CSV table of C-alpha atoms in Angstrom, one decimal:
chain,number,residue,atom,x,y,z
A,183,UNK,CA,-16.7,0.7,13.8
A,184,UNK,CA,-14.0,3.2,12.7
A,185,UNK,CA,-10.6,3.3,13.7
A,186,UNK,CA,-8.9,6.8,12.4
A,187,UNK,CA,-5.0,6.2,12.3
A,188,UNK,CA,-3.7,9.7,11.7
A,189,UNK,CA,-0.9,10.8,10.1
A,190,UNK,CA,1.7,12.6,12.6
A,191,UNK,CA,0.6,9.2,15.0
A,192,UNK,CA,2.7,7.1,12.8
A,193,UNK,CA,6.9,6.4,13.6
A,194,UNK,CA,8.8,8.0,11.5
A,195,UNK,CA,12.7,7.8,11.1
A,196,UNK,CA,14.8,10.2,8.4
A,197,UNK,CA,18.2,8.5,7.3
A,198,UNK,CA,18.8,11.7,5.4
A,199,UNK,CA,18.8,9.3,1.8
A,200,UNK,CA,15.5,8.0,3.2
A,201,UNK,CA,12.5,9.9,5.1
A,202,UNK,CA,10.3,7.0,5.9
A,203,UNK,CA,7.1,6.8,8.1
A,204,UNK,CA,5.4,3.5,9.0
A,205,UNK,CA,1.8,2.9,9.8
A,206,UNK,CA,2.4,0.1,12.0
A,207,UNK,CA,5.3,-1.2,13.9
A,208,UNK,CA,8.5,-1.9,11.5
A,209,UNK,CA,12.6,-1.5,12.0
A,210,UNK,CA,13.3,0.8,15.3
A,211,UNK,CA,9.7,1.7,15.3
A,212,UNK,CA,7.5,-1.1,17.9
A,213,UNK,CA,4.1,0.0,19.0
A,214,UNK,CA,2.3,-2.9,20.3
A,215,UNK,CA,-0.9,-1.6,20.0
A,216,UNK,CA,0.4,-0.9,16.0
A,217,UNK,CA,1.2,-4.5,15.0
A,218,UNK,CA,-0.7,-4.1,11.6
A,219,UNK,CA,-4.3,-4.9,10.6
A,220,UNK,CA,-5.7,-8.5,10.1
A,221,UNK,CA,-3.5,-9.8,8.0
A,222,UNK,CA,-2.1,-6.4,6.6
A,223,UNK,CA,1.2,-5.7,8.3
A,224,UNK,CA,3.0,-2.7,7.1
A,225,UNK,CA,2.3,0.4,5.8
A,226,UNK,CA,5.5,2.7,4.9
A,227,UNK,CA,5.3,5.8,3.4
A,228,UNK,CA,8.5,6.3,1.8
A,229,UNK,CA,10.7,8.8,0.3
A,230,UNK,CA,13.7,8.6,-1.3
A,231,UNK,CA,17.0,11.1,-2.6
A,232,UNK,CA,17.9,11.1,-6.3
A,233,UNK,CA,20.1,8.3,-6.6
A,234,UNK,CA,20.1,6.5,-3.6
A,235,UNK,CA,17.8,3.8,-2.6
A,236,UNK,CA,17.6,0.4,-0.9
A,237,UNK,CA,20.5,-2.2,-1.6
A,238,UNK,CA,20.5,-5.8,-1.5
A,239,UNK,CA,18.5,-7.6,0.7
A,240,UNK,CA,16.5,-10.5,1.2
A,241,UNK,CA,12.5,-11.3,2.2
A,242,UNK,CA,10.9,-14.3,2.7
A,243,UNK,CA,7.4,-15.8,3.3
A,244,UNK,CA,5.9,-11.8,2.5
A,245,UNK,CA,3.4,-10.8,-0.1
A,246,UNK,CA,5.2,-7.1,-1.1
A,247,UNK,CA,3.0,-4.9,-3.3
A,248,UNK,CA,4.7,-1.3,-3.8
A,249,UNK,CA,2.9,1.5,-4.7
A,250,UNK,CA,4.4,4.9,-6.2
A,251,UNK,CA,2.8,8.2,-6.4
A,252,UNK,CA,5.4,10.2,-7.9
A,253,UNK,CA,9.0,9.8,-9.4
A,254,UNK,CA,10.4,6.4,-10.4
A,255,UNK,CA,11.6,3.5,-8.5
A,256,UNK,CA,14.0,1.1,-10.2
A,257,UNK,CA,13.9,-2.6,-9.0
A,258,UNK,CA,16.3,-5.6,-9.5
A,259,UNK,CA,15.9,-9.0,-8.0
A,260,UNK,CA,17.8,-12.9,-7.2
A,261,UNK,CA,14.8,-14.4,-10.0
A,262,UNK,CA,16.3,-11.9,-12.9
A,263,UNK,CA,13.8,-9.2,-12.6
A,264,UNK,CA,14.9,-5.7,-13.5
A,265,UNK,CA,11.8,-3.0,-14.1
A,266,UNK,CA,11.1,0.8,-13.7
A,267,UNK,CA,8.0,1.5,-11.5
A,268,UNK,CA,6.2,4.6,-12.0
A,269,UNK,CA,3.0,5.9,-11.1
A,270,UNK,CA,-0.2,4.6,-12.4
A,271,UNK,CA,2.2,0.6,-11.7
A,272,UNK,CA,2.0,-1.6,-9.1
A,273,UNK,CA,4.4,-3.9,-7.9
A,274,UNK,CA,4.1,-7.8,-6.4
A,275,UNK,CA,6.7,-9.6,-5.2
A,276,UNK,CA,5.9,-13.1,-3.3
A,277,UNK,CA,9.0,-13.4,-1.4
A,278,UNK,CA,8.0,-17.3,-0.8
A,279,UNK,CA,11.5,-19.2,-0.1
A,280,UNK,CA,13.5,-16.4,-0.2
A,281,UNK,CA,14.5,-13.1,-2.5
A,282,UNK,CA,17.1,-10.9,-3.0
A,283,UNK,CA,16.1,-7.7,-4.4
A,284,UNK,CA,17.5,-4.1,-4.4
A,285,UNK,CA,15.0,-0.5,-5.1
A,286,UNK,CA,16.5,2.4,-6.1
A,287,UNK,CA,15.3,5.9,-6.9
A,288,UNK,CA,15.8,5.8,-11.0
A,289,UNK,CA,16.0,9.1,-11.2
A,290,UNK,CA,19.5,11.1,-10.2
A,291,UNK,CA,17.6,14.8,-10.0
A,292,UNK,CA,14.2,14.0,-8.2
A,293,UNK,CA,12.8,12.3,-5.1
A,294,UNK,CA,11.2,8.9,-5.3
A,295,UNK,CA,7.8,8.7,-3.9
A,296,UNK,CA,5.9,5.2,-2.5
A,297,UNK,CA,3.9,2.8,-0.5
A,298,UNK,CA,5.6,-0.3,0.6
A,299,UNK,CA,3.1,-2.6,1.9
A,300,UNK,CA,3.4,-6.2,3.1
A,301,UNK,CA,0.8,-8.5,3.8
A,302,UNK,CA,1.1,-11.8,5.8
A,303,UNK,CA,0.4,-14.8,3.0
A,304,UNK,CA,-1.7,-17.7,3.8
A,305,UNK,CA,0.7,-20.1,2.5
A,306,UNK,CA,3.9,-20.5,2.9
A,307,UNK,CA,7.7,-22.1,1.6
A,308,UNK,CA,5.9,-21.6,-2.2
A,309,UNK,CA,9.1,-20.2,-4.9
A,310,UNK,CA,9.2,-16.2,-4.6
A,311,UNK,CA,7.7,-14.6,-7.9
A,312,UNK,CA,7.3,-11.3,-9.3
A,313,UNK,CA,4.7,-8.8,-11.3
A,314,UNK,CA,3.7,-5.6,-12.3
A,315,UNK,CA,1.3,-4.0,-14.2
A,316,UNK,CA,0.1,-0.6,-15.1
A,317,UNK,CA,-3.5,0.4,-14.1
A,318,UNK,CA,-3.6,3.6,-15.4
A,319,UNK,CA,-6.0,5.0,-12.5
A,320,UNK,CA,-5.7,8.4,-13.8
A,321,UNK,CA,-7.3,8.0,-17.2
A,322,UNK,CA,-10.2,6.8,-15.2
A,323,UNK,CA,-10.9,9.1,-12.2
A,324,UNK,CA,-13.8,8.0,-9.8
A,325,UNK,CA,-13.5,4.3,-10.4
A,326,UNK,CA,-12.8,2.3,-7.6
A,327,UNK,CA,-10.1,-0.4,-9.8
A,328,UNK,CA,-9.0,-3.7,-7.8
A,329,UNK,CA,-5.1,-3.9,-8.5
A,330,UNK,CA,-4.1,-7.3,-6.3
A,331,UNK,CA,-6.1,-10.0,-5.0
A,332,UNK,CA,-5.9,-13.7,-4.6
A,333,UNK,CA,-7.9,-15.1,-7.5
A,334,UNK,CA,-6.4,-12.1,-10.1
A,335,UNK,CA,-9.6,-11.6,-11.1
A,336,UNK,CA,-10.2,-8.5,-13.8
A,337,UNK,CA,-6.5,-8.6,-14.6
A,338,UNK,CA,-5.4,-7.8,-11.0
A,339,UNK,CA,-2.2,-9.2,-9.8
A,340,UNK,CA,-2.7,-12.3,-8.1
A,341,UNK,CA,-1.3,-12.3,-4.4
A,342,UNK,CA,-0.9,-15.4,-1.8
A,343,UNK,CA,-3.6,-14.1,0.7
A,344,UNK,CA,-7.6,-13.6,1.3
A,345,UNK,CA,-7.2,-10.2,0.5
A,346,UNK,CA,-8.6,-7.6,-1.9
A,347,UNK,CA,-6.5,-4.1,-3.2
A,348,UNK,CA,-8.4,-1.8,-4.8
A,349,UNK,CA,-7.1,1.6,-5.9
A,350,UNK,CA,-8.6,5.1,-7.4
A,351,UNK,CA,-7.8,8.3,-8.4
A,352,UNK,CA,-10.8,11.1,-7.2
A,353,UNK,CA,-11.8,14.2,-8.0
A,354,UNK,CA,-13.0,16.7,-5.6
A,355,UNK,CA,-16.6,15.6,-5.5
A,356,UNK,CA,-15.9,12.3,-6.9
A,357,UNK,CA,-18.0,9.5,-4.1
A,358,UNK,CA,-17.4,5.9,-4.4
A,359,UNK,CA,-19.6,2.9,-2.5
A,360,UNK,CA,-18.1,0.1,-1.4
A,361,UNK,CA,-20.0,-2.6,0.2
A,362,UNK,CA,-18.1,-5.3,2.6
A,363,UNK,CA,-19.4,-8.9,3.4
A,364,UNK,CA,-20.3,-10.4,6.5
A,365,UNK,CA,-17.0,-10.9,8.5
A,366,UNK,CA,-14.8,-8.8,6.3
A,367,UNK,CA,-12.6,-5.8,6.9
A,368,UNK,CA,-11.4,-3.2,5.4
A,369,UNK,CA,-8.6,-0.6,5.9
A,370,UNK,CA,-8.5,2.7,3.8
A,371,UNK,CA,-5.2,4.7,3.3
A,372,UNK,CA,-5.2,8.3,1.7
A,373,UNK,CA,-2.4,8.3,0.1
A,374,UNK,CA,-3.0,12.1,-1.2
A,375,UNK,CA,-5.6,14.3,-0.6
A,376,UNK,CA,-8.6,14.9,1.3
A,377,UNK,CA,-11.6,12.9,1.9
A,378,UNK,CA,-14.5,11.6,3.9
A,379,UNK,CA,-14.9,8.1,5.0
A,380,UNK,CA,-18.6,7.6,6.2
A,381,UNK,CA,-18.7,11.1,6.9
A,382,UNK,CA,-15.7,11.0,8.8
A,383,UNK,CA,-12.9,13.0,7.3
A,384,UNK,CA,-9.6,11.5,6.5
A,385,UNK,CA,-6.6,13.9,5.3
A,386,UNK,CA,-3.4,12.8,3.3
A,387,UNK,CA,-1.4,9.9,4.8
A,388,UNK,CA,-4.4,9.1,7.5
A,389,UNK,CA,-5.8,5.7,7.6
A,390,UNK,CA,-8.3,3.7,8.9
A,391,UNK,CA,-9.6,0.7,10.1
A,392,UNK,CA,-13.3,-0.7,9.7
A,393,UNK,CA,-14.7,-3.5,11.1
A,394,UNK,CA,-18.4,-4.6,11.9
A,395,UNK,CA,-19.5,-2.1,9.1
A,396,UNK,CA,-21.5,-3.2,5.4
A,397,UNK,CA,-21.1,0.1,3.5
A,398,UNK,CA,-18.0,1.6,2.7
A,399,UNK,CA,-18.8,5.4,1.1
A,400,UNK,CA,-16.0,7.7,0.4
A,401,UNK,CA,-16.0,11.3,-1.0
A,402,UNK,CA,-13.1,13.9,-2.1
A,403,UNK,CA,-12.9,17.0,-0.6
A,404,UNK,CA,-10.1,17.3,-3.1
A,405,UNK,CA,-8.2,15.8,-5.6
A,406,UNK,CA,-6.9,12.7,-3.7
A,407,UNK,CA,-5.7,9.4,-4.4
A,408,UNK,CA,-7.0,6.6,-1.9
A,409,UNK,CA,-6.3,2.8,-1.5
A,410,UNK,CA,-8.9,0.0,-0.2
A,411,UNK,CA,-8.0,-3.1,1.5
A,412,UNK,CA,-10.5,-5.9,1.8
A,413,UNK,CA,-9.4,-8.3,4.4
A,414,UNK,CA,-11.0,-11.4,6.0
C-alpha cells in the first residue's frame, strides 16, 4: 500500500525571513490525520533570507538530521559545536537531555535551502550529541547511499532509533530497487525532481508512505534528488 502526500497538501506558513512548509503537523500547523509516520515525525521544507535564520533555542529527547539542497546553513550549539552545512552534508543532532542550538543562513546574499526532519528516538534522557558528515551524493549519481541509521553502519551517522536514511542523487533514467523486510516501512520524499515510485509518479516536495509492500523501485523522470526512510 501507497500513501501519496502531495506537495500543495502540506501547511505552510511564510514569516517573511522564513518560508516553511511542513509534512506533518508542527508549530500553528495540526492535522490529526498528519501526525507523522511510524516513528518519523516531521518533515519541513525550509527556506531561509540571507542573513537571518533561527536563534537560540532548545530540543530535547529528538533525533534532528538536517538536510540542505542548496546555499549554506551555519549551526552553533550549548555542547561547543559550530559548523557550515552545505549540500552533499548531513547533519545529527541527538537532543537527549537537552540542547541549545541556533541555524542561520551563512550566507548574507543568497537563500538557505533544507530538510529539517525529526525522528522520535527509542531511548531517552541519554546526553545530546552532535555529527556531520559529507556524502558527496553527487559524485555518485544513481546510488542509493545510507546516510543515518542506528548501527552507523558503512560510515552512516549513527542515530538513537530503528530507523534507516538513505539518500541519492538521480539522473533522468536513473532506477533504483529497494527491497523492505517483513514488517518494515518506508516513507520516500522527493526532495527535487520528478520520479516514479512503483509506477506511481511523485513530483518535487511529494512524499509517500508504504506499508505492506517488499519492493521499493524508483525511477527519474528527471534530474531529482530523493530520500528513503526505512522505519520499523
Amino acid at each position: 500500500m501507497i500513501t501519496i502526500r502531495q506537495a500543495q497538501d502540506r501547511g505552510h506558513a511564510n514569516h517573511s525571513w522564513l518560508d516553511t512548509y511542513h509534512t506533518f503537523s508542527f508549530a500553528n500547523y495540526y492535522d490529526p490525520q498528519q501526525m507523522g509516520f511510524r516513528s518519523l515525525r516531521v518533515i519541513n521544507e525550509d527556506r531561509i533570507s540571507p542573513g537571518a535564520g533561527f536563534g537560540k533555542h532548545g530540543h530535547r529527547d529528538m533525533e534532528i538530521i538536517t538536510y540542505v539542497l542548496a546555499g549554506a546553513l551555519e549551526h552553533k550549539d550549548s555542547i561547543g559545536n559550530g559548523s557550515v552545512i552545505y549540500p552533499g552534508d548531513v547533519q545529527r543532532m541527538s537532543a537527549g537531555t537537552g540542547i541549545m542550538h541556533s541555524e542561520f543562513n551563512h550566507s548574507q546574499s543568497e537563500p538557505a535551502h533544507f530538510l529539517q526532519i525529526w525522528l522520535l528516538p527509542d531511548t531517552q534522557g541519554e546526553p545530546p550529541s552532535y555529527a556531520q558528515q559529507n556524502f558527496g551524493l553527487a559524485k555518485e549519481p544513481g546510488k542509493l547511499r545510507l546516510v543515518a541509521a542506528r548501527d552507523g553502519r558503512e560510515g552512516a551517522l549513527s542515530i538513537k532509533q530503528d530507523a534507516d536514511l538513505s539518500a541519492a542523487v538521480l539522473e533522468k533514467g536513473d532506477r533504483i530497487s529497494y527491497t523492505l523486510k517483513p514488517q518494515r516501512h518506508a516513507w520516500v520524499q522527493v526532495a527535487r525532481g520528478a520520479i516514479t515510485l512503483n509506477e506511481l509518479p511523485l513530483n518535487t516536495s511529494d512524499g509517500a508512505a508504504i506499508s505492506q509492500e517488499t519492493d521499493v523501485v524508483i525511477e527519474a523522470r528527471e534530474n531529482s534528488e530523493i530520500l528513503l526512510f526505512d522505519l520499523a
